[in-house]
PDB file of C-alpha atoms in Angstrom:
ATOM      1  CA  MET A   1      -0.022   0.065   0.018  1.00  0.00           C
ATOM      2  CA  LYS A   2       2.904   2.416   0.964  1.00  0.00           C
ATOM      3  CA  ARG A   3       4.420   1.701  -2.462  1.00  0.00           C
ATOM      4  CA  THR A   4       1.341   2.513  -4.353  1.00  0.00           C
ATOM      5  CA  PHE A   5       1.003   5.865  -2.307  1.00  0.00           C
ATOM      6  CA  ASN A   6       4.525   6.738  -3.147  1.00  0.00           C
ATOM      7  CA  TYR A   7       3.960   6.128  -6.995  1.00  0.00           C
ATOM      8  CA  LEU A   8       0.766   8.287  -6.771  1.00  0.00           C
ATOM      9  CA  ILE A   9       2.637  11.183  -5.029  1.00  0.00           C
ATOM     10  CA  ALA A  10       5.340  10.881  -7.797  1.00  0.00           C
ATOM     11  CA  LEU A  11       2.896  10.837 -10.398  1.00  0.00           C
ATOM     12  CA  VAL A  12       1.028  14.027  -9.082  1.00  0.00           C
ATOM     13  CA  ILE A  13       4.422  15.886  -8.716  1.00  0.00           C
ATOM     14  CA  THR A  14       5.280  15.079 -12.325  1.00  0.00           C
ATOM     15  CA  ALA A  15       1.885  16.082 -13.455  1.00  0.00           C
ATOM     16  CA  ILE A  16       2.353  19.515 -11.727  1.00  0.00           C
ATOM     17  CA  ALA A  17       5.673  20.116 -12.958  1.00  0.00           C
ATOM     18  CA  MET A  18       4.624  19.434 -16.637  1.00  0.00           C
ATOM     19  CA  VAL A  19       1.689  21.896 -16.412  1.00  0.00           C
ATOM     20  CA  SER A  20       3.882  24.452 -14.969  1.00  0.00           C
ATOM     21  CA  CYS A  21       6.370  24.256 -17.769  1.00  0.00           C
ATOM     22  CA  LEU A  22       3.696  25.109 -20.507  1.00  0.00           C
ATOM     23  CA  PRO A  23       4.346  28.267 -22.103  1.00  0.00           C
ATOM     24  CA  GLU A  24       2.008  31.307 -21.149  1.00  0.00           C
ATOM     25  CA  GLU A  25       0.153  32.783 -24.182  1.00  0.00           C
ATOM     26  CA  ASP A  26       1.028  36.323 -24.738  1.00  0.00           C
ATOM     27  CA  VAL A  27      -1.398  39.008 -24.141  1.00  0.00           C
ATOM     28  CA  PHE A  28      -0.851  42.372 -25.796  1.00  0.00           C
ATOM     29  CA  ASP A  29      -2.511  45.787 -24.964  1.00  0.00           C
ATOM     30  CA  GLU A  30      -4.769  46.830 -27.908  1.00  0.00           C
ATOM     31  CA  THR A  31      -4.294  50.461 -26.966  1.00  0.00           C
ATOM     32  CA  LEU A  32      -0.699  50.277 -28.593  1.00  0.00           C
ATOM     33  CA  LEU A  33      -2.383  49.279 -31.864  1.00  0.00           C
ATOM     34  CA  TYR A  34      -4.167  52.785 -32.239  1.00  0.00           C
ATOM     35  CA  GLY A  35      -2.777  54.759 -34.968  1.00  0.00           C
ATOM     36  CA  ARG A  36      -1.033  54.262 -38.222  1.00  0.00           C
ATOM     37  CA  TRP A  37       1.422  51.567 -39.000  1.00  0.00           C
ATOM     38  CA  LYS A  38       3.698  51.171 -42.265  1.00  0.00           C
ATOM     39  CA  SER A  39       5.366  48.229 -43.926  1.00  0.00           C
ATOM     40  CA  GLY A  40       6.841  49.303 -47.366  1.00  0.00           C
ATOM     41  CA  THR A  41       4.083  50.830 -49.197  1.00  0.00           C
ATOM     42  CA  GLU A  42       1.366  49.234 -47.192  1.00  0.00           C
ATOM     43  CA  TYR A  43      -0.521  51.151 -44.352  1.00  0.00           C
ATOM     44  CA  TYR A  44      -2.805  50.273 -41.645  1.00  0.00           C
ATOM     45  CA  ARG A  45      -4.811  52.674 -39.446  1.00  0.00           C
ATOM     46  CA  PHE A  46      -6.309  51.233 -36.412  1.00  0.00           C
ATOM     47  CA  ASP A  47      -8.914  53.119 -34.470  1.00  0.00           C
ATOM     48  CA  GLU A  48     -10.182  52.991 -31.040  1.00  0.00           C
ATOM     49  CA  GLU A  49     -13.772  51.847 -31.994  1.00  0.00           C
ATOM     50  CA  GLY A  50     -12.433  48.610 -33.578  1.00  0.00           C
ATOM     51  CA  THR A  51     -12.478  49.928 -37.066  1.00  0.00           C
ATOM     52  CA  GLY A  52      -9.904  50.842 -39.392  1.00  0.00           C
ATOM     53  CA  LYS A  53      -8.466  51.644 -42.987  1.00  0.00           C
ATOM     54  CA  ASN A  54      -5.982  49.770 -45.074  1.00  0.00           C
ATOM     55  CA  TRP A  55      -4.135  51.382 -48.207  1.00  0.00           C
ATOM     56  CA  ASP A  56      -1.187  50.783 -50.476  1.00  0.00           C
ATOM     57  CA  THR A  57       0.649  53.797 -51.956  1.00  0.00           C
ATOM     58  CA  VAL A  58       1.943  51.620 -54.939  1.00  0.00           C
ATOM     59  CA  ASP A  59      -1.659  51.390 -56.092  1.00  0.00           C
ATOM     60  CA  SER A  60      -1.778  55.206 -55.868  1.00  0.00           C
ATOM     61  CA  THR A  61      -4.298  54.942 -52.929  1.00  0.00           C
ATOM     62  CA  GLU A  62      -4.344  57.426 -50.181  1.00  0.00           C
ATOM     63  CA  GLU A  63      -5.680  56.966 -46.714  1.00  0.00           C
ATOM     64  CA  ASP A  64      -9.085  58.533 -47.424  1.00  0.00           C
ATOM     65  CA  GLU A  65      -9.617  55.867 -50.372  1.00  0.00           C
ATOM     66  CA  GLY A  66      -8.418  53.065 -48.399  1.00  0.00           C
ATOM     67  CA  GLY A  67     -10.426  49.829 -47.648  1.00  0.00           C
ATOM     68  CA  ASN A  68     -12.491  49.797 -44.350  1.00  0.00           C
ATOM     69  CA  PHE A  69     -12.168  46.980 -41.849  1.00  0.00           C
ATOM     70  CA  THR A  70     -13.243  46.033 -38.438  1.00  0.00           C
ATOM     71  CA  TRP A  71     -10.677  44.514 -36.028  1.00  0.00           C
ATOM     72  CA  THR A  72     -10.484  42.780 -32.572  1.00  0.00           C
ATOM     73  CA  LEU A  73      -7.442  41.807 -30.438  1.00  0.00           C
ATOM     74  CA  VAL A  74      -7.916  38.884 -28.140  1.00  0.00           C
ATOM     75  CA  LYS A  75      -4.480  37.878 -26.367  1.00  0.00           C
ATOM     76  CA  SER A  76      -2.246  37.534 -29.380  1.00  0.00           C
ATOM     77  CA  ASP A  77      -4.760  36.876 -31.983  1.00  0.00           C
ATOM     78  CA  LEU A  78      -5.628  39.813 -34.318  1.00  0.00           C
ATOM     79  CA  THR A  79      -8.627  39.392 -36.472  1.00  0.00           C
ATOM     80  CA  ILE A  80      -9.167  41.825 -39.179  1.00  0.00           C
ATOM     81  CA  ILE A  81     -12.544  41.791 -41.455  1.00  0.00           C
ATOM     82  CA  ARG A  82     -12.509  43.545 -44.560  1.00  0.00           C
ATOM     83  CA  ILE A  83     -15.700  45.272 -45.220  1.00  0.00           C
ATOM     84  CA  GLN A  84     -16.919  44.454 -48.743  1.00  0.00           C
ATOM     85  CA  THR A  85     -17.913  47.387 -50.922  1.00  0.00           C
ATOM     86  CA  MET A  86     -20.428  45.231 -52.956  1.00  0.00           C
ATOM     87  CA  GLY A  87     -22.182  44.131 -49.623  1.00  0.00           C
ATOM     88  CA  GLY A  88     -22.057  40.622 -47.984  1.00  0.00           C
ATOM     89  CA  ASP A  89     -19.978  39.492 -45.089  1.00  0.00           C
ATOM     90  CA  GLY A  90     -16.268  40.471 -44.878  1.00  0.00           C
ATOM     91  CA  VAL A  91     -13.770  37.833 -45.078  1.00  0.00           C
ATOM     92  CA  PRO A  92     -11.698  37.385 -41.689  1.00  0.00           C
ATOM     93  CA  HIS A  93      -7.921  37.419 -41.694  1.00  0.00           C
ATOM     94  CA  VAL A  94      -6.429  35.992 -38.441  1.00  0.00           C
ATOM     95  CA  TYR A  95      -2.896  37.054 -37.541  1.00  0.00           C
ATOM     96  CA  THR A  96      -0.655  36.222 -34.442  1.00  0.00           C
ATOM     97  CA  VAL A  97       0.839  39.322 -32.977  1.00  0.00           C
ATOM     98  CA  ILE A  98       4.490  38.363 -32.383  1.00  0.00           C
ATOM     99  CA  GLU A  99       5.507  41.791 -31.177  1.00  0.00           C
ATOM    100  CA  LEU A 100       3.554  45.067 -30.282  1.00  0.00           C
ATOM    101  CA  THR A 101       5.347  48.177 -28.658  1.00  0.00           C
ATOM    102  CA  PRO A 102       4.699  51.805 -29.269  1.00  0.00           C
ATOM    103  CA  THR A 103       6.685  51.861 -32.348  1.00  0.00           C
ATOM    104  CA  ARG A 104       6.742  48.226 -33.710  1.00  0.00           C
ATOM    105  CA  LEU A 105       4.146  45.582 -34.701  1.00  0.00           C
ATOM    106  CA  LYS A 106       5.144  42.079 -36.095  1.00  0.00           C
ATOM    107  CA  LEU A 107       2.460  39.927 -37.314  1.00  0.00           C
ATOM    108  CA  ASN A 108       2.453  36.343 -38.674  1.00  0.00           C
ATOM    109  CA  ASP A 109      -0.351  34.986 -40.776  1.00  0.00           C
ATOM    110  CA  GLY A 110       0.628  31.382 -40.387  1.00  0.00           C
ATOM    111  CA  PHE A 111       2.813  31.419 -43.532  1.00  0.00           C
ATOM    112  CA  ASP A 112       4.731  34.686 -43.241  1.00  0.00           C
ATOM    113  CA  SER A 113       5.825  37.550 -40.744  1.00  0.00           C
ATOM    114  CA  LYS A 114       5.596  41.186 -41.506  1.00  0.00           C
ATOM    115  CA  THR A 115       6.850  43.965 -39.394  1.00  0.00           C
ATOM    116  CA  TYR A 116       5.300  47.477 -39.337  1.00  0.00           C
ATOM    117  CA  SER A 117       6.568  50.723 -37.927  1.00  0.00           C
ATOM    118  CA  LYS A 118       4.438  53.356 -36.241  1.00  0.00           C
ATOM    119  CA  VAL A 119       3.857  56.603 -38.139  1.00  0.00           C
ATOM    120  CA  ASN A 120       2.444  59.999 -37.468  1.00  0.00           C
TER     121      ASN A 120
END
């Protein structure tokens, strides 16, 4: 009986040690997203209300002509839903936030990473 109890205690300690070694999920402050971000010729503007605009100057598109989207940030998951101009539901794009500071945003879409810098 004592041997079984010792095995049980060892099993419980091992289980606790394994759970404590799981990586914690990153949680980012969404207020750091507010503003304009640039990567090359691509721009994003994240507004406080969970809305924003996206444009690319290579297409001679300016901010006021950019595409509208809504966004949510939950822990490290950034979901952007582009609003369709012809109606219908938007298509969600889910990114993992790798880094978010007051001046730098790094996203991964599951295939590629992209880094943005904060602009005025």
